[in-house]
PDB file of C-alpha atoms and ligand atoms in Angstrom:
ATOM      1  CA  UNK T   1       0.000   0.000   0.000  1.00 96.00           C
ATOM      2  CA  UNK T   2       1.474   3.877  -0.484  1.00 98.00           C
ATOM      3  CA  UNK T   3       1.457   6.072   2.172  1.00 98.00           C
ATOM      4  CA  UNK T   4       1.133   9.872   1.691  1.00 98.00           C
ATOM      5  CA  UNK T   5       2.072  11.951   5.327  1.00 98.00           C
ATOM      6  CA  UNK T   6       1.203  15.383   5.082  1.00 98.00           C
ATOM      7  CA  UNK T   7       1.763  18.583   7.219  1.00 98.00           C
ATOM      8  CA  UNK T   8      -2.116  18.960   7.590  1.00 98.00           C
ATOM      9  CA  UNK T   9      -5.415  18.293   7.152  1.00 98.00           C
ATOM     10  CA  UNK T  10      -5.686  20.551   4.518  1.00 98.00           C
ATOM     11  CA  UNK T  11      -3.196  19.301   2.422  1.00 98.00           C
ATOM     12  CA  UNK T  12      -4.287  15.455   2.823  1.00 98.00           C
ATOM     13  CA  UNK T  13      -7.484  16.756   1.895  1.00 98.00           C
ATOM     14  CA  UNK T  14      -5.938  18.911  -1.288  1.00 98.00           C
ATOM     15  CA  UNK T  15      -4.499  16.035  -2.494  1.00 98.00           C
ATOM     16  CA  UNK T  16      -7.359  13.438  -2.452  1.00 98.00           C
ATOM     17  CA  UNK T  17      -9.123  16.528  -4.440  1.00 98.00           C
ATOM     18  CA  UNK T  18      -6.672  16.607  -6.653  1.00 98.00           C
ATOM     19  CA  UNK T  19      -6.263  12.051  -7.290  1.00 98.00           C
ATOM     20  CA  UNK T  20     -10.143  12.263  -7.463  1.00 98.00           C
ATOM     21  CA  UNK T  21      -9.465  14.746 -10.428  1.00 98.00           C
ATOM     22  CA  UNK T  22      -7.088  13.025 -11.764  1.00 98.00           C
ATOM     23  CA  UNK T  23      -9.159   9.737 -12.084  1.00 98.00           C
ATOM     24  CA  UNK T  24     -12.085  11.858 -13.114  1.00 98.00           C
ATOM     25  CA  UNK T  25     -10.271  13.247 -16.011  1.00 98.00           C
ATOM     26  CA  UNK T  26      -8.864   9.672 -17.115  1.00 98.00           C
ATOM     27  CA  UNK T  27     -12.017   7.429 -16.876  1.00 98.00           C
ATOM     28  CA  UNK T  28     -13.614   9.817 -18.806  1.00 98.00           C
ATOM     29  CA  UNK T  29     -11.247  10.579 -21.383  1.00 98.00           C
ATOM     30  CA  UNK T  30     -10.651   6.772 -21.675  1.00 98.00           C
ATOM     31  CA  UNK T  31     -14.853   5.786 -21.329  1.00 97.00           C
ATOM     32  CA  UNK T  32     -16.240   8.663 -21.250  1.00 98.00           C
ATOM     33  CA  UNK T  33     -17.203   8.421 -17.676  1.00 98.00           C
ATOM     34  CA  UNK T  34     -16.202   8.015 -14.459  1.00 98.00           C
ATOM     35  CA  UNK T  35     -17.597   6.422 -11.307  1.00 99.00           C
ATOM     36  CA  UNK T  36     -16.907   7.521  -7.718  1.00 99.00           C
ATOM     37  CA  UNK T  37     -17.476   5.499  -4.623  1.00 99.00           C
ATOM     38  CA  UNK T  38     -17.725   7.881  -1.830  1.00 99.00           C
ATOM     39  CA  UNK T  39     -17.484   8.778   1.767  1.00 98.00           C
ATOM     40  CA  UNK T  40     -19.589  11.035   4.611  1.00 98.00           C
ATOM     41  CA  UNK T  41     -18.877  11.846   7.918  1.00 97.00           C
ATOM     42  CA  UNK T  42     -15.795  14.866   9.060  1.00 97.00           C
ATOM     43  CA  UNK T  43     -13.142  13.366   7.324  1.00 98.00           C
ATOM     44  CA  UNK T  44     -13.652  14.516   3.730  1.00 98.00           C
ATOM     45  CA  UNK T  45     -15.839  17.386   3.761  1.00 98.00           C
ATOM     46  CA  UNK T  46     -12.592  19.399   2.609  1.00 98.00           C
ATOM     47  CA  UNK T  47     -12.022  17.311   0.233  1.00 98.00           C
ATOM     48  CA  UNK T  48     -15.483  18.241  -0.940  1.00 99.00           C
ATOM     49  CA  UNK T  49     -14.703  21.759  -0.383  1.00 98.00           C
ATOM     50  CA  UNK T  50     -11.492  21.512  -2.904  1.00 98.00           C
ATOM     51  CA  UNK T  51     -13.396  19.557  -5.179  1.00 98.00           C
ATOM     52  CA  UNK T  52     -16.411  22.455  -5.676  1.00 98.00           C
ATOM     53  CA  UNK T  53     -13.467  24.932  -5.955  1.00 98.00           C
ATOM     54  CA  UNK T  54     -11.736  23.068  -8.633  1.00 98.00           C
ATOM     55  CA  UNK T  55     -15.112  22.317 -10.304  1.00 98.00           C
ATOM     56  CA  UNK T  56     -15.820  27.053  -9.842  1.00 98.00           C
ATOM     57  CA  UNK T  57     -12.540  27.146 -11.823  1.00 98.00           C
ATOM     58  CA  UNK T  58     -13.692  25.436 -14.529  1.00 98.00           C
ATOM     59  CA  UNK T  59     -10.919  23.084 -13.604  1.00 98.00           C
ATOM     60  CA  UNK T  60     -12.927  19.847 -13.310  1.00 98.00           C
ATOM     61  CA  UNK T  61     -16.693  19.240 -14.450  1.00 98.00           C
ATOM     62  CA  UNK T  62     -18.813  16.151 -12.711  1.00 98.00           C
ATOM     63  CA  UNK T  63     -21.156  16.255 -15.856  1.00 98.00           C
ATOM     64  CA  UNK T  64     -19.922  12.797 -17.198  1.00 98.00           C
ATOM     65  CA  UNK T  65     -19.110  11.499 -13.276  1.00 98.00           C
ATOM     66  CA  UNK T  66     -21.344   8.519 -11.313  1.00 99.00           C
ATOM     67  CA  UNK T  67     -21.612   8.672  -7.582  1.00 99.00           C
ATOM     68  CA  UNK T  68     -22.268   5.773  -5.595  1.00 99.00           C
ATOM     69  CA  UNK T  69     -21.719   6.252  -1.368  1.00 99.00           C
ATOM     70  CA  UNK T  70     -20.883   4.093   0.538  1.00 98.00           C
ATOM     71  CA  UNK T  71     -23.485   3.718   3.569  1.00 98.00           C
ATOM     72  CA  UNK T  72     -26.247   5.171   4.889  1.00 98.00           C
ATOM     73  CA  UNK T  73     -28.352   5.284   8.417  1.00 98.00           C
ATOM     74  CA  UNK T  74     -31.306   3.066   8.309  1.00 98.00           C
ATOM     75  CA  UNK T  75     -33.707   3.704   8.954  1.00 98.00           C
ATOM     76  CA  UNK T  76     -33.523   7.524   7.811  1.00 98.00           C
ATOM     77  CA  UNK T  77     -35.758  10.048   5.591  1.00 98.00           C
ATOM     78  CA  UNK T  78     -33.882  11.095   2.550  1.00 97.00           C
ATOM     79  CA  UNK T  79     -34.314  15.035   3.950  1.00 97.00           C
ATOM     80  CA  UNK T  80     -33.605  14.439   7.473  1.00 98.00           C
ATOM     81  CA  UNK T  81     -30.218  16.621   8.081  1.00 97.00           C
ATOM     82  CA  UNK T  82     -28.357  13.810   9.687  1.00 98.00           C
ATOM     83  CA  UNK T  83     -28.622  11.734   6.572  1.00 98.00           C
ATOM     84  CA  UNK T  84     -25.711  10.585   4.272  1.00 98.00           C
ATOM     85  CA  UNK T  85     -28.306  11.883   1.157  1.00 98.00           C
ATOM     86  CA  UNK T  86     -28.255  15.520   3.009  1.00 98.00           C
ATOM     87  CA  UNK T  87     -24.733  15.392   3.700  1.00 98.00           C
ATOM     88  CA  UNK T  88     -23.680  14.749  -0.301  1.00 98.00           C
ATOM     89  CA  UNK T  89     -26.554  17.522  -1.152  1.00 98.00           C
ATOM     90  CA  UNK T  90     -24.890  20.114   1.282  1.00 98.00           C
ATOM     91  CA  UNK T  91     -20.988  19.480   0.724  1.00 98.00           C
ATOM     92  CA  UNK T  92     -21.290  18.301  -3.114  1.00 98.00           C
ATOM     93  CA  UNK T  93     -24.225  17.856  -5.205  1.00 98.00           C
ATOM     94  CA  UNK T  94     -25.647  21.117  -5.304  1.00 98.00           C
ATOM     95  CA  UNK T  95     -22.613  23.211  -5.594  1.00 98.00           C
ATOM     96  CA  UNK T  96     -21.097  20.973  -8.820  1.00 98.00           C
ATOM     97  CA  UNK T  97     -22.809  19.784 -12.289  1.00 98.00           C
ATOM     98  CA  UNK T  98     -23.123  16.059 -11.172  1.00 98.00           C
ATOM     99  CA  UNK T  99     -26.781  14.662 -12.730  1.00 97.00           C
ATOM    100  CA  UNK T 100     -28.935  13.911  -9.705  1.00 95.00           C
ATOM    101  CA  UNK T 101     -30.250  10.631 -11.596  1.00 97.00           C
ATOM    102  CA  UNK T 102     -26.519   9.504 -11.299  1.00 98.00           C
ATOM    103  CA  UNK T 103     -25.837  10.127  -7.945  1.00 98.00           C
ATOM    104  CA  UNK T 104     -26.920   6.967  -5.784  1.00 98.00           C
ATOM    105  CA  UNK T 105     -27.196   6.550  -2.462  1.00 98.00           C
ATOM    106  CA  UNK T 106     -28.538   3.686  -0.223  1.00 98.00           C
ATOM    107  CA  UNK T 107     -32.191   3.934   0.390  1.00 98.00           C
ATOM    108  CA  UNK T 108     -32.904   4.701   3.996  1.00 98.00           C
ATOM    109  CA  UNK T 109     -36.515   4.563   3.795  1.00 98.00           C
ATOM    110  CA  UNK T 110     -36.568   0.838   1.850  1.00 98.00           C
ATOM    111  CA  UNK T 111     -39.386  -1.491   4.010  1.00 98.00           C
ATOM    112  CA  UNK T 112     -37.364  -3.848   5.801  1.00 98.00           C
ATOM    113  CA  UNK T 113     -38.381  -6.650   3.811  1.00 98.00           C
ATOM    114  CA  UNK T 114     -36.946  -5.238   0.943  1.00 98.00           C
ATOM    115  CA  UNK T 115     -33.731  -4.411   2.086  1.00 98.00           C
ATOM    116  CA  UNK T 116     -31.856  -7.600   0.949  1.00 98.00           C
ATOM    117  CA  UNK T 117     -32.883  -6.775  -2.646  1.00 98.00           C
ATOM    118  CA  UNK T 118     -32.033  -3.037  -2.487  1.00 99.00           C
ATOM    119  CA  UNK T 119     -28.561  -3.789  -1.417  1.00 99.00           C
ATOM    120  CA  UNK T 120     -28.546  -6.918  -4.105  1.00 98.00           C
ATOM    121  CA  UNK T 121     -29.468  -3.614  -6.305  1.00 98.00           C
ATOM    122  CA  UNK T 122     -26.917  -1.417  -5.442  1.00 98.00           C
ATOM    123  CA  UNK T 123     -24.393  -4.219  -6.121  1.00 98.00           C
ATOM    124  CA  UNK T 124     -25.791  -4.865  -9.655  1.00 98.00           C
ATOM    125  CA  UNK T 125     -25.722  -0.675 -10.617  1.00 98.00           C
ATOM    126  CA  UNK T 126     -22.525  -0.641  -9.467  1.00 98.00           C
ATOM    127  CA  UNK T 127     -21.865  -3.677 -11.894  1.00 98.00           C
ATOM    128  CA  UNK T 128     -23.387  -2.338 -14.548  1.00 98.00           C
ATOM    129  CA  UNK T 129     -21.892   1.453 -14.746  1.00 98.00           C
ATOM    130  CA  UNK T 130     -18.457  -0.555 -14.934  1.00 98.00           C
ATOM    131  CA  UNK T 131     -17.480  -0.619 -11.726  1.00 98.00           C
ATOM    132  CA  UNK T 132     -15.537   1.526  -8.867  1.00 98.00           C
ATOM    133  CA  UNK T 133     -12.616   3.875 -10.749  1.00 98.00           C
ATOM    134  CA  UNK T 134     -12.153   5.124  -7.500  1.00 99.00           C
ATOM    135  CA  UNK T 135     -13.175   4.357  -4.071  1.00 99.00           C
ATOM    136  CA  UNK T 136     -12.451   7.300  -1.145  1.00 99.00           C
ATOM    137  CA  UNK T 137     -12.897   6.195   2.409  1.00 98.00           C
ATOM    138  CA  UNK T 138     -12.080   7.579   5.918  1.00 98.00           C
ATOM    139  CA  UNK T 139     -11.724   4.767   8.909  1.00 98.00           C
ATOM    140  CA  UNK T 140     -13.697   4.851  12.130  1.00 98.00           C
ATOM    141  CA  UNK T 141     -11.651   4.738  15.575  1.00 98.00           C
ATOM    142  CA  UNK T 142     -12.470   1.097  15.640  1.00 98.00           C
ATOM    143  CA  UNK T 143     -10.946   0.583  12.240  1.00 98.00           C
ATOM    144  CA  UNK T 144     -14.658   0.150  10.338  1.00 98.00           C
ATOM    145  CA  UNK T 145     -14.502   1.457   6.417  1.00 98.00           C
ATOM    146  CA  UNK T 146     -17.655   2.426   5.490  1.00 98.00           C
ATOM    147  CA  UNK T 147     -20.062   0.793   8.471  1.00 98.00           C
ATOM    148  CA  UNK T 148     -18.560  -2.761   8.311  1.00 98.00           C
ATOM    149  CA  UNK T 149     -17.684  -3.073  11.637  1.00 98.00           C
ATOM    150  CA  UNK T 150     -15.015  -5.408  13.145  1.00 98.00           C
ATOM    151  CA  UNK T 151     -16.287  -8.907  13.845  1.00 98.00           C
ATOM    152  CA  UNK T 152     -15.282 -12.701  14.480  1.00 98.00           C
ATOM    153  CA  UNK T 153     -15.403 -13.771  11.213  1.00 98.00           C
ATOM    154  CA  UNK T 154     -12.648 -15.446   8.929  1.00 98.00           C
ATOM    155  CA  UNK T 155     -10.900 -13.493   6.829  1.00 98.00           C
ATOM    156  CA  UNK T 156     -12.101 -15.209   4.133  1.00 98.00           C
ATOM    157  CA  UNK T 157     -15.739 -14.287   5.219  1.00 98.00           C
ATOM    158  CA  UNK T 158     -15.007 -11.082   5.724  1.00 98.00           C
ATOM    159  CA  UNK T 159     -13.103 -10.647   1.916  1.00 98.00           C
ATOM    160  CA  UNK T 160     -16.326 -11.782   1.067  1.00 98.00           C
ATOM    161  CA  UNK T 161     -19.164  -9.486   2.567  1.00 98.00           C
ATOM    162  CA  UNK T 162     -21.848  -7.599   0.122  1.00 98.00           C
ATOM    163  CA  UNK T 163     -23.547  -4.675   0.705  1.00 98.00           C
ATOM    164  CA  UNK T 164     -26.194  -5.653   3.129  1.00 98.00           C
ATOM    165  CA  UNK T 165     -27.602  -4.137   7.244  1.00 98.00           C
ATOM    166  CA  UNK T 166     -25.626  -3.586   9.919  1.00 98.00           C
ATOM    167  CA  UNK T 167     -25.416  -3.029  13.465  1.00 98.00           C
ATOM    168  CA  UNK T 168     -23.443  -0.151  14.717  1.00 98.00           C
ATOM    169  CA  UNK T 169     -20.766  -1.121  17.315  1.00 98.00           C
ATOM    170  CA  UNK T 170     -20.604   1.080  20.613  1.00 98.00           C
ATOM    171  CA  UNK T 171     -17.168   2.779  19.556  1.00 97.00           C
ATOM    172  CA  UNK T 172     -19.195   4.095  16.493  1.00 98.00           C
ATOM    173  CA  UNK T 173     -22.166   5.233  18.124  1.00 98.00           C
ATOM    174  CA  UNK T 174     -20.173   7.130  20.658  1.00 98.00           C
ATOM    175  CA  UNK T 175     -18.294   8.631  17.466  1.00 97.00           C
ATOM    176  CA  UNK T 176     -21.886   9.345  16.192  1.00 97.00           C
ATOM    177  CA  UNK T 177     -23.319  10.564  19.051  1.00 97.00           C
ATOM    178  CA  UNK T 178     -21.841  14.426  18.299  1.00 95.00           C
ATOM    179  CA  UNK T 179     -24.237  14.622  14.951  1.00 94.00           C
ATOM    180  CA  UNK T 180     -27.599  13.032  17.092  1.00 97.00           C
ATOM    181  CA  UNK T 181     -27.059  14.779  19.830  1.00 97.00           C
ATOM    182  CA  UNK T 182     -26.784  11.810  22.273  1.00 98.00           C
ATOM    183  CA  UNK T 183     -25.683   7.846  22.143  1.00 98.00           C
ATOM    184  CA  UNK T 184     -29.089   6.729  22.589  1.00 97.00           C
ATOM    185  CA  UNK T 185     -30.146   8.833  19.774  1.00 97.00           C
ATOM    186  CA  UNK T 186     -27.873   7.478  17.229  1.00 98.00           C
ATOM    187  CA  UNK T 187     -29.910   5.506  14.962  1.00 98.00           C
ATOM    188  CA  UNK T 188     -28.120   2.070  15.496  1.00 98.00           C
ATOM    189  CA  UNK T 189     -28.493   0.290  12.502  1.00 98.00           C
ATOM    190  CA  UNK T 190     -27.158   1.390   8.929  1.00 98.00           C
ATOM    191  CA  UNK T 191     -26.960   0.187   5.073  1.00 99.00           C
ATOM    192  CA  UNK T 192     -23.331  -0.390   4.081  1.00 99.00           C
ATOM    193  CA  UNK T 193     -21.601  -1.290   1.013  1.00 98.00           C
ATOM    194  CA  UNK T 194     -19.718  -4.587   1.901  1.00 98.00           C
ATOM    195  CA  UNK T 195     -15.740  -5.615   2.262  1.00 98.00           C
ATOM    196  CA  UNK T 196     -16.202  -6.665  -1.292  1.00 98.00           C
ATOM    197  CA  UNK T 197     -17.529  -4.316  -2.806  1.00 98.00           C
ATOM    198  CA  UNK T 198     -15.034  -1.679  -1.567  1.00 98.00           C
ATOM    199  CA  UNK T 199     -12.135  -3.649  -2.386  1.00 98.00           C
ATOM    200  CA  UNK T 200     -13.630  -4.310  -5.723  1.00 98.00           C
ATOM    201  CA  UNK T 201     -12.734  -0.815  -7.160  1.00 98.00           C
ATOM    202  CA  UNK T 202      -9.933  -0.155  -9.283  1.00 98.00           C
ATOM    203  CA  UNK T 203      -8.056   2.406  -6.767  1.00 98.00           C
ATOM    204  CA  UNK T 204      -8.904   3.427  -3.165  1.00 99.00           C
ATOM    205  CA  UNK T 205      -7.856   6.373  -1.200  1.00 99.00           C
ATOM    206  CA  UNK T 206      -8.172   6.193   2.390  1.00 99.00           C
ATOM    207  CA  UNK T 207      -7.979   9.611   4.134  1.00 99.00           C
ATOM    208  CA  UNK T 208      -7.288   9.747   7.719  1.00 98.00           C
ATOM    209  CA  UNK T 209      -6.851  12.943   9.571  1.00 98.00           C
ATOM    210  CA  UNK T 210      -6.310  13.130  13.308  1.00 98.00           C
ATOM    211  CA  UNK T 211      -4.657  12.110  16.157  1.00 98.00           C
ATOM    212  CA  UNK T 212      -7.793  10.148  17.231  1.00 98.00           C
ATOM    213  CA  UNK T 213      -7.171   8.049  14.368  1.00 98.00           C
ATOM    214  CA  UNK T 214      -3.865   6.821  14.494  1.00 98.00           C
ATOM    215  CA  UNK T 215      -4.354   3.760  16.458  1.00 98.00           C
ATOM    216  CA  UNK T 216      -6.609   2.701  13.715  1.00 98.00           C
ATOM    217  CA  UNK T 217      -4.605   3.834  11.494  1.00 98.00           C
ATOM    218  CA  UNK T 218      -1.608   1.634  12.703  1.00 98.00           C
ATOM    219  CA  UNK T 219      -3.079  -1.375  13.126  1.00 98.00           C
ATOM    220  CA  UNK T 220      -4.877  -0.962   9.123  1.00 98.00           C
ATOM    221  CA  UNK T 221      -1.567  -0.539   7.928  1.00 98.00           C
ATOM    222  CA  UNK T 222       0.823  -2.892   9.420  1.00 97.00           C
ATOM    223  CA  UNK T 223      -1.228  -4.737  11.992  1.00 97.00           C
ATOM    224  CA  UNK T 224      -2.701  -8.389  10.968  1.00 98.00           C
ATOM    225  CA  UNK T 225      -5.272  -8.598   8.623  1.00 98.00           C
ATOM    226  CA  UNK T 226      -7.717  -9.801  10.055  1.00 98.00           C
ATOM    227  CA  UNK T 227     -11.910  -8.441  10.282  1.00 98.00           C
ATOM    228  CA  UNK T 228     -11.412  -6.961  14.018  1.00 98.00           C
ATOM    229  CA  UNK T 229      -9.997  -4.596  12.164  1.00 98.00           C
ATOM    230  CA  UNK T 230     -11.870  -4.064   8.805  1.00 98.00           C
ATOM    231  CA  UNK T 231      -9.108  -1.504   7.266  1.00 98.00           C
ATOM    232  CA  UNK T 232      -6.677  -3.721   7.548  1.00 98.00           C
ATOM    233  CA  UNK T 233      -8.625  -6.066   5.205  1.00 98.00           C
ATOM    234  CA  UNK T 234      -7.032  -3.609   2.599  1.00 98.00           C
ATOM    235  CA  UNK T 235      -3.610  -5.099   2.876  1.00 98.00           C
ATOM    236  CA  UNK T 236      -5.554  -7.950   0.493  1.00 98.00           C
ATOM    237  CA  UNK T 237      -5.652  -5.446  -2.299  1.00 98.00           C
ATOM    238  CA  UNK T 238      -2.448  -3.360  -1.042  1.00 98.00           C
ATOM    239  CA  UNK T 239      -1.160  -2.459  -4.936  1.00 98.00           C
ATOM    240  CA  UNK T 240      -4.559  -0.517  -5.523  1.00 98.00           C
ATOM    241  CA  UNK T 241      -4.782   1.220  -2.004  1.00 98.00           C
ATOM    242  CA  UNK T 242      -3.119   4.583  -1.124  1.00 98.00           C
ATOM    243  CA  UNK T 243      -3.095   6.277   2.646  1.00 98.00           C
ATOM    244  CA  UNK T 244      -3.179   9.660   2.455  1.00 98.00           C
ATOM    245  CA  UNK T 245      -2.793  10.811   6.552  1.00 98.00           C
ATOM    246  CA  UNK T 246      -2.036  13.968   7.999  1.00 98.00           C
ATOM    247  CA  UNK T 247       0.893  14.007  10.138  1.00 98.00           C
ATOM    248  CA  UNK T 248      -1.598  13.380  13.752  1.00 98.00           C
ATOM    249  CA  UNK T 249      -2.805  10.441  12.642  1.00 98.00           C
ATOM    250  CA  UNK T 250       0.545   9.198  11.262  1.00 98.00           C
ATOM    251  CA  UNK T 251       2.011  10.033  14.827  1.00 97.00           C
ATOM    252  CA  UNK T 252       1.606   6.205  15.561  1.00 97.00           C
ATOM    253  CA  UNK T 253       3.786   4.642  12.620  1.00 96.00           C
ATOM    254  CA  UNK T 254       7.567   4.239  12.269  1.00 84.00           C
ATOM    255  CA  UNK T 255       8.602   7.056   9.820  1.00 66.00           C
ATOM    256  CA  UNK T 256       9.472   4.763   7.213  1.00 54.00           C
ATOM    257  CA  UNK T 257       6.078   5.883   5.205  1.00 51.00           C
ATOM    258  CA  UNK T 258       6.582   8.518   1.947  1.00 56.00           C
ATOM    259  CA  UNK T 259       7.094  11.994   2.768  1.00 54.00           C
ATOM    260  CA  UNK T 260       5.357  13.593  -0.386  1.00 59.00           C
TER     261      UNK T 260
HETATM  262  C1  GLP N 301     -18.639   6.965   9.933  1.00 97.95           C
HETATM  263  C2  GLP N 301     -18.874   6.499   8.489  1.00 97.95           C
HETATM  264  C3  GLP N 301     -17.587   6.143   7.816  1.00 97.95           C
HETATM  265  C4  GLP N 301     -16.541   7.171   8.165  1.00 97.95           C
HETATM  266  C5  GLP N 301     -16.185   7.029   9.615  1.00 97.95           C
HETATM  267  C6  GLP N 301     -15.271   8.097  10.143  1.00 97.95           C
HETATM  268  O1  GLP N 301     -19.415   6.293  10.840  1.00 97.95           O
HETATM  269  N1  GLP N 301     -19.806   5.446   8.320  1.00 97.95           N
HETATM  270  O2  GLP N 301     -17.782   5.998   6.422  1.00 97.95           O
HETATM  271  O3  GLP N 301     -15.393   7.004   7.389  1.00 97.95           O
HETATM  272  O4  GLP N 301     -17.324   6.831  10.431  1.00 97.95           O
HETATM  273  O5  GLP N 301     -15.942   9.313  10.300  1.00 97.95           O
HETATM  274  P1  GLP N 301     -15.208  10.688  10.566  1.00 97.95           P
HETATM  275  O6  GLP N 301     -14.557  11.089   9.300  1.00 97.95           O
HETATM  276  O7  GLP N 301     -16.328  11.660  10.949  1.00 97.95           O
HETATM  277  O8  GLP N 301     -14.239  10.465  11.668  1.00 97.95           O
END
């Protein structure tokens, strides 16, 4: 896996702008369009804040890009402010040209018996636009990417996980607990892409800002793989993955990481 240490927050968060431009501009140029996997919570919201300023400088346009997230609280109403769907309308979708019939998100308002097959859905729209060019994720403090959570499972099992329901583990709801106000008013349960699908994307860029993160961030990186700690799962797929940390939540790792 690469790993990009820089000064700041800010210039992690410049520089996943500027690979999610890059990719942008190849996929489309080479298939005439591209399709992003991507991320909510603190983590990237500058990223999203570079990416509307290179898309007011007529330096990148979203008309040709494909947005898929990766997770979503369930059950949630689309306009409800705490919801991934609001979150992508304030930070991105309204202030760039992306189409809003190519921007998906997972359904928070799906009746639970039909959850299975919206999440079989996503999986097959993901399939058929061609796939992840790009995935960005952050990591939680428990290691989770998107809201797979760390479990007992085998690795294999864990290689192997779809989008599907989840439970939120108490490290996450705590996290969580600053949007809703209070732990027990974290909605627990959420709709996540799975293991696979994330590591089924051509390139992934995991952003980690922080001091709060570098435990995490540590054991994702050089720990075991194993899924009680679902970054590390990444190690799998370690030629397609890059790290891009500020230098907090690298404080934890041996300085033998790239400088860039
Ligand atoms: C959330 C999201 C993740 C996110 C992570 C870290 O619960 N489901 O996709 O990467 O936790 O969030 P933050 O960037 O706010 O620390």
């Amino acid at each position: 896996m690469t790993v990009l240490v820089f000064d700041d927050a800010g210039a992690a968060s410049r520089a996943a702008a500027d690979k999610i431009q890059a990719v942008v501009k190849e996929a489309v140029g080479q298939r005439g369009r591209a399709v992003l996997g991507l991320a909510t919570g603190a983590t990237p919201e500058k990223v999203y804040g570079y990416l509307v300023r290179l898309h007011t400088l007529g330096e990148l346009s979203f008309h040709d890009v494909i947005t898929y997230n990766l997770d979503e609280y369930y059950p949630i109403q689309p306009l409800d402010p705490k919801s991934y769907r609001s979150y992508m309308y304030r930070h991105l979708f309204s202030k760039v040209d992306l189409q809003p019939q190519r921007t998906h998100l997972l359904d928070g308002t799906v009746p639970e018996p039909f959850v299975d097959e919206h999440c079989a859905e996503y999986e097959r729209w993901i399939a058929e636009d061609g796939g992840l060019d790009l995935q960005l994720l952050g990591i939680g403090r428990n290691g989770h990417i998107g809201f797979n959570e760390p479990s007992d499972r085998s690795v294999e099992e864990a290689l192997a996980l779809r989008t599907r329901i989840m439970e939120l583990h108490p490290v996450t709801r705590a996290d969580a607990a600053r949007e809703f106000g209070s732990v027990e008013g974290v909605i627990p349960r959420a709709l996540t892409m799975g293991i696979a699908t994330i590591l089924g994307a051509r390139e992934i860029l995991l952003l980690a800002t922080g001091a709060h993160k570098a435990e995490a961030v540590k054991l994702g990186l050089t720990g075991p793989v194993t899924a009680k700690l679902p970054a590390s799962l990444l190690q799998s797929v370690a030629p397609r993955v890059t790290w891009m940390l500020d230098q907090a939540a690298a404080s934890d790792l041996d300085r033998t990481a790239d400088t860039p």
